[in-house]
Coordinates of C-alpha atoms in Angstrom, one line a residue:
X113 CA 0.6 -56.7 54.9
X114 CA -2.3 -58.1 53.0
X115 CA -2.5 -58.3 49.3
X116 CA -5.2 -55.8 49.0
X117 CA -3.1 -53.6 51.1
X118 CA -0.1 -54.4 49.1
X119 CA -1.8 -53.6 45.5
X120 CA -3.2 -50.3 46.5
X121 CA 0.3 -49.2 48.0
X122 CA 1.9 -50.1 44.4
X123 CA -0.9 -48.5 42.6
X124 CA -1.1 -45.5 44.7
X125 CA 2.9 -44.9 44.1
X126 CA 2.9 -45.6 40.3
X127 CA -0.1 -42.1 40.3
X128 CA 2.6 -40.6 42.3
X129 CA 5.2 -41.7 39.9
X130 CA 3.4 -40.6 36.8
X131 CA 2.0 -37.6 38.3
X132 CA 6.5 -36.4 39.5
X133 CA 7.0 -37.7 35.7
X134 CA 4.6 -35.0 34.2
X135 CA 5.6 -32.5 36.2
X136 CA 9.4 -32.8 35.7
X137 CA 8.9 -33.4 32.1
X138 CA 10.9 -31.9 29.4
X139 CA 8.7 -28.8 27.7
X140 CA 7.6 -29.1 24.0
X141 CA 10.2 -28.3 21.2
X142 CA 10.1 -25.0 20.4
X143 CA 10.1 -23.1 17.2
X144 CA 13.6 -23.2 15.0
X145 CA 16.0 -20.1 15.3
X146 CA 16.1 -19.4 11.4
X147 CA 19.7 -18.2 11.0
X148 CA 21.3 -16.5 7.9
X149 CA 24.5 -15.9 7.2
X150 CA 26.5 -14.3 4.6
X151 CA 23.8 -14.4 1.4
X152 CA 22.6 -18.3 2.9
X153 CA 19.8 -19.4 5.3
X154 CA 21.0 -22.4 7.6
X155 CA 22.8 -24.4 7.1
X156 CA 20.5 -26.9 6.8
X157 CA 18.0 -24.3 5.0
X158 CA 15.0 -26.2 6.5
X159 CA 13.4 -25.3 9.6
X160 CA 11.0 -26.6 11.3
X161 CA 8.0 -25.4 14.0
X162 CA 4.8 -26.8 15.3
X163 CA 1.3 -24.9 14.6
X164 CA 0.7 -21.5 16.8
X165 CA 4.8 -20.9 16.9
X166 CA 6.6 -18.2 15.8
X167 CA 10.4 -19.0 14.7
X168 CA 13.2 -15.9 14.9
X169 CA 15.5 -14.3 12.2
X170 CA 19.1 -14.8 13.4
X171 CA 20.7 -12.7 11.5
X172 CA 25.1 -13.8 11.8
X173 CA 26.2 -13.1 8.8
X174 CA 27.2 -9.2 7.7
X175 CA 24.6 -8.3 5.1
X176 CA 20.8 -7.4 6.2
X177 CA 18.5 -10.0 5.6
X178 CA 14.7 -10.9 6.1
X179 CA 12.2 -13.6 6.2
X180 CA 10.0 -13.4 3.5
X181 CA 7.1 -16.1 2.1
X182 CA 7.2 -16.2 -1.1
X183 CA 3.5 -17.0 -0.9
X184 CA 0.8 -14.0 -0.8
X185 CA -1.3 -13.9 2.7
X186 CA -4.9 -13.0 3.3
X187 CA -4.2 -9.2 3.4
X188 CA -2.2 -9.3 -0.1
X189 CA 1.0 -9.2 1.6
X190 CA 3.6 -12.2 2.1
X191 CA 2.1 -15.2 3.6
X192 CA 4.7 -14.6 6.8
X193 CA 7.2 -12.1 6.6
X194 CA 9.8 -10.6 9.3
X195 CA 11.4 -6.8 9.7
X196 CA 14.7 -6.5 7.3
X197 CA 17.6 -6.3 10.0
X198 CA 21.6 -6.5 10.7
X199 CA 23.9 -8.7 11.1
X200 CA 24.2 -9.5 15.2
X201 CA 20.5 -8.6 15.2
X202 CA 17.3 -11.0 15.7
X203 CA 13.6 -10.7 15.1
X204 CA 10.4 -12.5 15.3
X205 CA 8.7 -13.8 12.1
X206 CA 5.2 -12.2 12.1
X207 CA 2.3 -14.5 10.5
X208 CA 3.6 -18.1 11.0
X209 CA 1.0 -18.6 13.8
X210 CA -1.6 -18.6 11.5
X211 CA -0.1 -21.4 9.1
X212 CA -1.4 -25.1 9.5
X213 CA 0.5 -28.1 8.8
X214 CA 2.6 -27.9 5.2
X215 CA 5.9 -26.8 3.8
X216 CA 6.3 -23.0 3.1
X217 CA 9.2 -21.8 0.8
X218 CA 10.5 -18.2 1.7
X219 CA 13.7 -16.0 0.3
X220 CA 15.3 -12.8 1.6
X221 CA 13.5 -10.4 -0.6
X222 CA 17.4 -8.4 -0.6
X223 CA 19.5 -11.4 -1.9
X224 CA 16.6 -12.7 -4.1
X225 CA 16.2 -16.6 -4.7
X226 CA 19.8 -17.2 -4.2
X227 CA 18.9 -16.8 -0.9
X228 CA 15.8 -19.5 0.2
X229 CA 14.7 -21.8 2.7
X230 CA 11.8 -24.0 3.4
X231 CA 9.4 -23.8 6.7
X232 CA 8.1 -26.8 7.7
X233 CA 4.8 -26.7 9.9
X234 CA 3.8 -30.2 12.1
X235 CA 0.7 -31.1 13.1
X236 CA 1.4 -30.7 16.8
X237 CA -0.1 -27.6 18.3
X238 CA -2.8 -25.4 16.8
X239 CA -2.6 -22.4 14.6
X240 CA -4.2 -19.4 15.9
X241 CA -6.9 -17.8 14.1
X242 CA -6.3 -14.8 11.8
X243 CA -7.6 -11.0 12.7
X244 CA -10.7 -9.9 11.8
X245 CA -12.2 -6.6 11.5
X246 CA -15.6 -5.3 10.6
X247 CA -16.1 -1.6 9.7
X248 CA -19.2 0.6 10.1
X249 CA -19.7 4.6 9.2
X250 CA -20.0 6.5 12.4
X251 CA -20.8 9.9 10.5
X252 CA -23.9 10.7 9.2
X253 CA -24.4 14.1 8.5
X254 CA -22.6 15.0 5.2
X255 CA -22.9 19.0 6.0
X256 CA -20.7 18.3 9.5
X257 CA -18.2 16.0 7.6
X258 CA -17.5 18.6 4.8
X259 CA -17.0 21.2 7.1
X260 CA -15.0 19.9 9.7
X261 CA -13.0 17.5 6.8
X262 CA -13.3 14.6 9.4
X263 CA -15.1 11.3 8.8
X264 CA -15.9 9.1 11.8
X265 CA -15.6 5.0 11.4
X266 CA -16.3 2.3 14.0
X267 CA -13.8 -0.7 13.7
X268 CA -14.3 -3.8 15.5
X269 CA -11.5 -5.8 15.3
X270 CA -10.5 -9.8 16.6
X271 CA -7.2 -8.9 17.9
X272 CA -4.7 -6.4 18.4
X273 CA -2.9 -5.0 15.4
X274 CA -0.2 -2.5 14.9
X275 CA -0.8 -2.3 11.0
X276 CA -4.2 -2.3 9.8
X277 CA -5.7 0.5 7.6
X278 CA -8.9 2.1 6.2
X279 CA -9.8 4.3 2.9
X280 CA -13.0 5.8 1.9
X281 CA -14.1 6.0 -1.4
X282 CA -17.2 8.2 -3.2
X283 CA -17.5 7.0 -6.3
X284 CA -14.0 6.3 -7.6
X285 CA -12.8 8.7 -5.6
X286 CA -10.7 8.3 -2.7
X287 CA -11.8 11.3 -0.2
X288 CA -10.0 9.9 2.9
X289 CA -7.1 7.6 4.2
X290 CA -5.9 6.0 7.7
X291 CA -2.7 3.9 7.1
X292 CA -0.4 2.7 9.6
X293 CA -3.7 2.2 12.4
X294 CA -2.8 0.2 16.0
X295 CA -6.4 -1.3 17.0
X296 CA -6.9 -2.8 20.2
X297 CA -9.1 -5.9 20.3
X298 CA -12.9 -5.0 20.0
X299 CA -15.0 -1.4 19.0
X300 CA -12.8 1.8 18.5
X301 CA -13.4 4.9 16.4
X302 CA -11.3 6.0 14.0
X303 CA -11.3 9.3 12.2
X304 CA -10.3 10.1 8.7
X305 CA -9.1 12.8 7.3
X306 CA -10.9 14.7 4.1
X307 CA -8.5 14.8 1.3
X308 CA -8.8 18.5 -0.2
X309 CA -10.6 17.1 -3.6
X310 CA -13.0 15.0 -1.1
X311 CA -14.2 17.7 1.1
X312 CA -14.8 19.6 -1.6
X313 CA -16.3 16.9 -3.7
X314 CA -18.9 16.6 -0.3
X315 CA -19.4 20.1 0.2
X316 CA -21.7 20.2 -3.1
X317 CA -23.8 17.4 -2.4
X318 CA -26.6 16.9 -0.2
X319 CA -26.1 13.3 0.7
X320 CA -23.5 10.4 -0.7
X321 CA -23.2 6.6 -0.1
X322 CA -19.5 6.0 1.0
X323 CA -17.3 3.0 0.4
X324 CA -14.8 1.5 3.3
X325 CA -12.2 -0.5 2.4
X326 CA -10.1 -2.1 5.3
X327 CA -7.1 -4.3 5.8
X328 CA -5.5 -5.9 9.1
X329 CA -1.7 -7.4 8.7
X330 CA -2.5 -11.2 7.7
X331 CA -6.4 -11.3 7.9
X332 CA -9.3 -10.6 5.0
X333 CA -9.7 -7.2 3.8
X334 CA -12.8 -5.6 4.6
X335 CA -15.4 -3.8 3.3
X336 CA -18.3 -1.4 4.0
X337 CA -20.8 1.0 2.7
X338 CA -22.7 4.0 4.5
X339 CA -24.6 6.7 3.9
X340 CA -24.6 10.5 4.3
X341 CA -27.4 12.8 4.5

């Protein structure tokens, strides 16, 4: 065998080699179980996940505990935050895979400060980016909207979202409400119900400009204004 021969043999089995390597190789660390036990996180009481993850609430002690950052998010809410469950149970920790590299403090909001831990965020991965949402007034004839008590409003939104909600406002008035909305990601309409005060409020006018005030779990609020003739 020639030297030539011989080199491209050991080059073409060390590709070989390093392509078997990367296939067989371990996957990335994932997120750290946050455990609680009996009115403690961890031991240790620091956790750690990359950017994009989201850790679980193992709940083994007896008492119900949460995940709660003690920082306020985007939407006015915690910074991250998980449901409030039982001992044996486990949950996801909602609004970590927005975070970028740091350290995060959080507490279980039942057992107060005697009850804290720390989330540590690497650089490695990336964060996703935080839901969006844009709202527009779909109704424009204020005579149909005070007699049928309905107002219409388009929502475009980034992502899907199982806790987003709108008001609408005349003046300082609130004349309508939508909590506890589930958007899908892009255009939808929504419709609001008239509050008693606000249909009536409507009824005696012949046009009004109306304020709507959105938020999406862990993005901006939003806001709008349209009119009705």
């Amino acid at each position: 065998m020639t030297a030539p021969t011989r080199f491209k043999l050991i080059t073409g089995l060390a590709a070989a080699g390093a392509l078997l390597a990367g296939a067989f190789a371990s996957p990335a660390s994932a997120a750290d179980t946050i455990t609680a036990g009996d009115n403690f996180f961890g031991p240790p009481t620091t956790f750690t996940m990359s950017q994009g993850e989201n850790p679980t609430l193992q709940n083994n002690g007896a008492s119900q505990h949460n995940v709660t950052a003690t920082q306020a998010g985007p939407d006015g809410g915690a910074l991250f935050r998980s449901a409030t469950i039982g001992g044996g149970a486990s949950t996801a920790v909602n609004g970590t895979q927005y975070l970028t590299s740091g350290s995060y403090p959080f507490l279980c909001t039942i057992h107060g400060s005697s009850m804290s831990g720390t989330l540590n965020v690497s650089s490695a991965g990336a964060p996703q980016p935080r839901p969006q949402i844009t709202l527009k007034l779909s109704s424009r004839k204020i005579e149909k909207v005070a007699k049928q008590g309905r107002l219409q409003v388009s929502i475009t939104s980034s992502a899907r979202s199982d806790d987003a909600s709108v008001t609408a406002k005349l003046g300082k008035l609130t004349i309508a409400r939508a909590p506890d909305l589930s958007l899908v990601a892009g255009q939808q309409t929504k419709v609001l119900k008239l509050t008693k005060q606000g249909k009536a409020k409507l009824a005696k006018k012949s046009k009004a400009t109306i304020v709507l005030n959105g938020t999406v779990a862990f993005g901006s609020p939003a806001t709008a204004k349209g009119k009705l003739k």
